[in-house]
Short mmCIF file of C-alpha atoms in Angstrom, two decimals:
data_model
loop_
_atom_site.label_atom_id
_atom_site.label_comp_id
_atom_site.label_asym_id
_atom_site.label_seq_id
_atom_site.Cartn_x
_atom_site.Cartn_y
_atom_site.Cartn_z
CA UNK A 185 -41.79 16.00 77.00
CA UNK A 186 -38.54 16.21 75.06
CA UNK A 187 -39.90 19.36 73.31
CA UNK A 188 -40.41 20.59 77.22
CA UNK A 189 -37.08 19.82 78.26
CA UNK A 190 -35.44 21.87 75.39
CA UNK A 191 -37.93 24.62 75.01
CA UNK A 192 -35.59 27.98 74.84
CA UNK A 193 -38.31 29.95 76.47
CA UNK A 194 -39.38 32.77 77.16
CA UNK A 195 -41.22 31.84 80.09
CA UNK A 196 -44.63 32.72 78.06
CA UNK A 197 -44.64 30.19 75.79
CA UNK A 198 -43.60 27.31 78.31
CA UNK A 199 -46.73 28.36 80.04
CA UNK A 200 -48.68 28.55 77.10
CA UNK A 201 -48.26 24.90 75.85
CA UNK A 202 -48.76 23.68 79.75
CA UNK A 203 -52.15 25.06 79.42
CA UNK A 204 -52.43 22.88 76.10
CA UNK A 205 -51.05 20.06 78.29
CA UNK A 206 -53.25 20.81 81.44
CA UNK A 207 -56.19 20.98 79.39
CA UNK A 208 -55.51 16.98 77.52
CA UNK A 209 -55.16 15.92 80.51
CA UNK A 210 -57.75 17.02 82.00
CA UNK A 211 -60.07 15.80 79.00
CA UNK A 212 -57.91 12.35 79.45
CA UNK A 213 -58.85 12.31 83.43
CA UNK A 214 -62.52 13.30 82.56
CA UNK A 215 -62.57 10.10 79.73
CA UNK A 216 -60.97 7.46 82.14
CA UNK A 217 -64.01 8.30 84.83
CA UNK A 218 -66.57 8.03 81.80
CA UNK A 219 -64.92 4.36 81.18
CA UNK A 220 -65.15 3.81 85.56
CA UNK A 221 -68.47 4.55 85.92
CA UNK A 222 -69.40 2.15 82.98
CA UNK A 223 -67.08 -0.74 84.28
CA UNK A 224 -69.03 -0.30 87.70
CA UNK A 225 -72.81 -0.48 85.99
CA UNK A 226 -71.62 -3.77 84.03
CA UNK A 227 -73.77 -6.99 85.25
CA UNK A 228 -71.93 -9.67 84.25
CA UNK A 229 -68.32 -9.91 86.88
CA UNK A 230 -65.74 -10.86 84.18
CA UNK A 231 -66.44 -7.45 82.06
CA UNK A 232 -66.64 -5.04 84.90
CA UNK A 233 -63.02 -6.39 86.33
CA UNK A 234 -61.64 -6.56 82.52
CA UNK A 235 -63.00 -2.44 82.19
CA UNK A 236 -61.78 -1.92 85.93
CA UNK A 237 -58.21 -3.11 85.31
CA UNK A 238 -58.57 -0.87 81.88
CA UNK A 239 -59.27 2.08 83.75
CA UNK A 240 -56.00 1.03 86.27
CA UNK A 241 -53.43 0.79 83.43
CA UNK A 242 -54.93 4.04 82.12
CA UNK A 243 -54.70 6.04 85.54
CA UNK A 244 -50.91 4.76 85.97
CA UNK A 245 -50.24 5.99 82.57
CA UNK A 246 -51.30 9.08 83.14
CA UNK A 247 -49.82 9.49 86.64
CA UNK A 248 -46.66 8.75 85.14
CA UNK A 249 -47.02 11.28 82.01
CA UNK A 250 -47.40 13.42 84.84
CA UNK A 251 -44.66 13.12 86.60
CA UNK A 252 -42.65 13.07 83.52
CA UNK A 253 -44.28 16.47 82.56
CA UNK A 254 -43.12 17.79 86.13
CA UNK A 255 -39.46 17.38 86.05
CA UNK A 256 -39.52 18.70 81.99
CA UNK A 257 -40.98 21.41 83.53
CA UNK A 258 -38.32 22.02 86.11
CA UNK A 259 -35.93 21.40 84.08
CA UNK A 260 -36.63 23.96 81.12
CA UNK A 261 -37.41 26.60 83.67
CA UNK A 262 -33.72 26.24 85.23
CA UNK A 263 -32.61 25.94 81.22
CA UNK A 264 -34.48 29.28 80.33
CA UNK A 265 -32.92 30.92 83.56
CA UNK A 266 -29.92 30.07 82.81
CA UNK A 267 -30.26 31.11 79.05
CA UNK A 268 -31.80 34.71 79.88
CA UNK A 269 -28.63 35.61 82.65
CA UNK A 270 -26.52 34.68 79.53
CA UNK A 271 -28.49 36.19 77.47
CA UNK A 272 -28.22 39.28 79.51
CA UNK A 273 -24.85 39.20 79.89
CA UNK A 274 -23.77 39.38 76.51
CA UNK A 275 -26.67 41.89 75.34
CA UNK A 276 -24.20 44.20 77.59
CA UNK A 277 -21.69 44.14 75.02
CA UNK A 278 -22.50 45.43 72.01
CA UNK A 279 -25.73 46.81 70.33
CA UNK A 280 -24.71 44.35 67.25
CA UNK A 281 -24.78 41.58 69.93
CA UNK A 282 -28.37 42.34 71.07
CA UNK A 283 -29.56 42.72 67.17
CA UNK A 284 -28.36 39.03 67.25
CA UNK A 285 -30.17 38.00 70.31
CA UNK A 286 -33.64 39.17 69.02
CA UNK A 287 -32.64 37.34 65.73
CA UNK A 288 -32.24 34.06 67.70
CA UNK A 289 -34.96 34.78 70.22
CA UNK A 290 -37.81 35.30 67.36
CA UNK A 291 -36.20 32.00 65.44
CA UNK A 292 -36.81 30.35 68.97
CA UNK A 293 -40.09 31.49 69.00
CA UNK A 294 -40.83 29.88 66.19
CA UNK A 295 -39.40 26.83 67.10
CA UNK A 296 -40.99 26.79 69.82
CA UNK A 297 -44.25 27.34 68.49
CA UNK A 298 -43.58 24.54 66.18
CA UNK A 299 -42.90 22.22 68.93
CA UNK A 300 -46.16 23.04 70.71
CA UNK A 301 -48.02 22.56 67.48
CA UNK A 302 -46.25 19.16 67.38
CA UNK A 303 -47.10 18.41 70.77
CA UNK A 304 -50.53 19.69 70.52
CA UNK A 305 -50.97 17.25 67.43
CA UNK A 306 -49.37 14.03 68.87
CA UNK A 307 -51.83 14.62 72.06
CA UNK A 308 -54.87 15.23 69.96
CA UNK A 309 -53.69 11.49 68.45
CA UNK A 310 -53.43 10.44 71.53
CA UNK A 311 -56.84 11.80 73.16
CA UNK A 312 -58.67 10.42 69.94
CA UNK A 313 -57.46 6.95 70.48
CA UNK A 314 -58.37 6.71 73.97
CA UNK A 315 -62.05 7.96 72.67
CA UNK A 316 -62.16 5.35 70.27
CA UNK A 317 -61.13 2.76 72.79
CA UNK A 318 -63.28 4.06 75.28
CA UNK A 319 -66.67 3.89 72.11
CA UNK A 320 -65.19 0.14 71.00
CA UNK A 321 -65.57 -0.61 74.84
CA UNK A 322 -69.00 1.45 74.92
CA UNK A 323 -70.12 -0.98 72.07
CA UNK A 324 -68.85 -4.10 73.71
CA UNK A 325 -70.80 -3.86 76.49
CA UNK A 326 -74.08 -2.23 74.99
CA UNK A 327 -73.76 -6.08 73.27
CA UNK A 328 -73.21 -8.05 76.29
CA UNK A 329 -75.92 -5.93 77.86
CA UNK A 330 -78.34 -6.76 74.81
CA UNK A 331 -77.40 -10.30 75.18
CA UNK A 332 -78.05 -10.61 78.51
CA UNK A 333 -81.52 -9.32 77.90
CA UNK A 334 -81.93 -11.67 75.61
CA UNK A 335 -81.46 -14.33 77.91
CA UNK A 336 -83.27 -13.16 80.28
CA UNK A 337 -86.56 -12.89 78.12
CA UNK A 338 -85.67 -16.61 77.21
CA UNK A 339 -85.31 -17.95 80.84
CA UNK A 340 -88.49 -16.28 81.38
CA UNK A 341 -90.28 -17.48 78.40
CA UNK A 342 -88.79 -21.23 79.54
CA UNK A 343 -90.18 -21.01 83.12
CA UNK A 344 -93.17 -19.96 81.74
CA UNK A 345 -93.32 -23.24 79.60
CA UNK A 346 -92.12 -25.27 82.72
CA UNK A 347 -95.17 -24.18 84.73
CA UNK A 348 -97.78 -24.72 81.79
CA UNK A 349 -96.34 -28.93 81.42
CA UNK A 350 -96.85 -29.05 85.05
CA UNK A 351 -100.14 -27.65 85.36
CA UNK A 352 -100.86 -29.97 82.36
CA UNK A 353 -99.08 -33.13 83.96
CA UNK A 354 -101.08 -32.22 86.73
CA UNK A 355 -104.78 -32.21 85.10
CA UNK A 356 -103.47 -35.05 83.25
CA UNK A 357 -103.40 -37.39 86.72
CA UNK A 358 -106.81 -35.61 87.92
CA UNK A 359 -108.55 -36.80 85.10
CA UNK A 360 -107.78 -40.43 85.19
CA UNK A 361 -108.66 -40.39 88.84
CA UNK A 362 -112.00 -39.30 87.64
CA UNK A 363 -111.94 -41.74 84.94
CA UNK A 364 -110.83 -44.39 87.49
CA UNK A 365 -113.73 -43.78 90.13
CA UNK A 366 -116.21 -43.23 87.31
CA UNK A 367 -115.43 -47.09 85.84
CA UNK A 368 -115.14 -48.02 89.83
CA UNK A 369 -118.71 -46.36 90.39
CA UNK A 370 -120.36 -48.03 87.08
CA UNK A 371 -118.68 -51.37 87.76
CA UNK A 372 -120.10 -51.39 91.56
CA UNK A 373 -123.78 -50.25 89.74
CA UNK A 374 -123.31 -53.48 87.23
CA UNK A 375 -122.61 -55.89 90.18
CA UNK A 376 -125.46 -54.15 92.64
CA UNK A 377 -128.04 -54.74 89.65
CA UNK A 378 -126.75 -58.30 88.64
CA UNK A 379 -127.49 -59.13 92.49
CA UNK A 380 -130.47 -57.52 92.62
CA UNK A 381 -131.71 -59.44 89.66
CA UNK A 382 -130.02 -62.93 90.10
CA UNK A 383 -129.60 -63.53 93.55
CA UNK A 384 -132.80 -61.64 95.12
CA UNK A 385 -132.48 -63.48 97.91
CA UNK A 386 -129.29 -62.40 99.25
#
C-alpha cells in the first residue's frame, strides 16, 4: 500500500498493478468462500463455529486491505496529478529540462515496476499462506469426518451386540420355563402313577 501511496505514475502503471491487486483479491475472496462452504458441511458444532469465526477474521481482513487500498489509491492519483502539472510546467522551460524529465520519468518507471514486482511477490506470499491454511484446515476436518465415521460404524456394531444379549437373555428365560413345566409335568406323571398303584382306592 506504501508502494501505492508513492507510486510516481504515470497513470498506466498505477492501473496496471490494481489489476494485479484486483485479481489477489479476488482469488483471496474466491478462497475464503471455499473455507465457508466447508465450515457449513462440518457435523460436529464446535468445528463448524471454529471454521466460521476463521472465515470472519479473514473477511474483516480483507475488507480492511480494501479500504486501505482505496485511499492509496486516491492518494497517488492526486500525487501523480500534481506531479504531471509540475512536470508540465517546467518541461516549458527549456528543451535540456524536458531531456531531464524523460530521464527521471523512465528511472520512475522502473521503480515503479520494481515496486509492483515487490508487491506482486509479497501477495503471492500472502495468497499461498492462506491456501495452505485453508488445505491444513481441509485436512483437519477430512480427520474429524473419518473419525466420526468411525464411531459411527462402532455405535452400530455395539447396538447390534446389545440386541443379540437380549434376544439371548431372552431365550435364556424361555427355556427354563420349558424346563420348569417339563419337571412340573413329569413330577405330576410320578405322583398320578404312585396313586394309581398304591392307593387304588382313592
Amino acid at each position: 500500500l506504501q508502494d501505492i501511496r508513492d507510486c510516481p505514475g504515470p497513470l498506466s502503471a498505477l492501473t496496471e498493478l490494481n489489476t494485479a491487486v484486483k485479481e489477489k483479491f479476488r482469488h483471496l475472496r474466491g478462497r475464503i468462500q471455499e473455507l465457508e462452504q466447508m465450515a457449513k458441511e462440518q457435523d460436529k458444532e464446535s468445528e463448524k463455529q471454529a471454521l466460521l469465526r476463521e472465515v470472519e477474521n479473514h473477511k474483516k481482513q480483507m475488507l480492511s486491505n480494501q479500504a486501505a487500498w482505496r485511499k492509496a489509491n486516491l492518494a497517488c492519483k492526486i500525487a501523480i496529478d500534481n506531479s504531471e502539472k509540475d512536470q508540465l510546467l517546467q518541461g516549458r522551460d527549456s528543451l535540456r529540462q524536458r531531456k531531464t524529465t524523460k530521464e527521471s520519468l523512465a528511472e520512475s518507471a522502473s521503480n515503479i515496476t520494481e515496486s509492483l514486482m515487490g508487491i506482486s511477490r509479497m501477495m503471492s506470499q500472502q495468497v499461498q499462506q492462506s491456501e495452505e491454511t485453508v488445505q491444513t484446515l481441509a485436512n483437519s476436518s477430512r480427520t474429524i469426518l473419518e473419525a466420526n465415521e468411525e464411531f459411527k460404524s462402532m455405535s452400530g456394531t455395539i447396538q447390534l451386540g446389545r440386541k443379540l444379549i437380549t434376544k439371548y437373555n431372552r431365550r435364556e428365560l424361555t427355556d427354563k420355563l420349558l424346563i420348569f413345566l417339563a419337571l412340573a409335568l413329569f413330577l405330576a406323571t410320578v405322583l398320578y402313577i404312585l396313586k394309581k398303584r398304591l392307593f387304588p382306592f382313592l
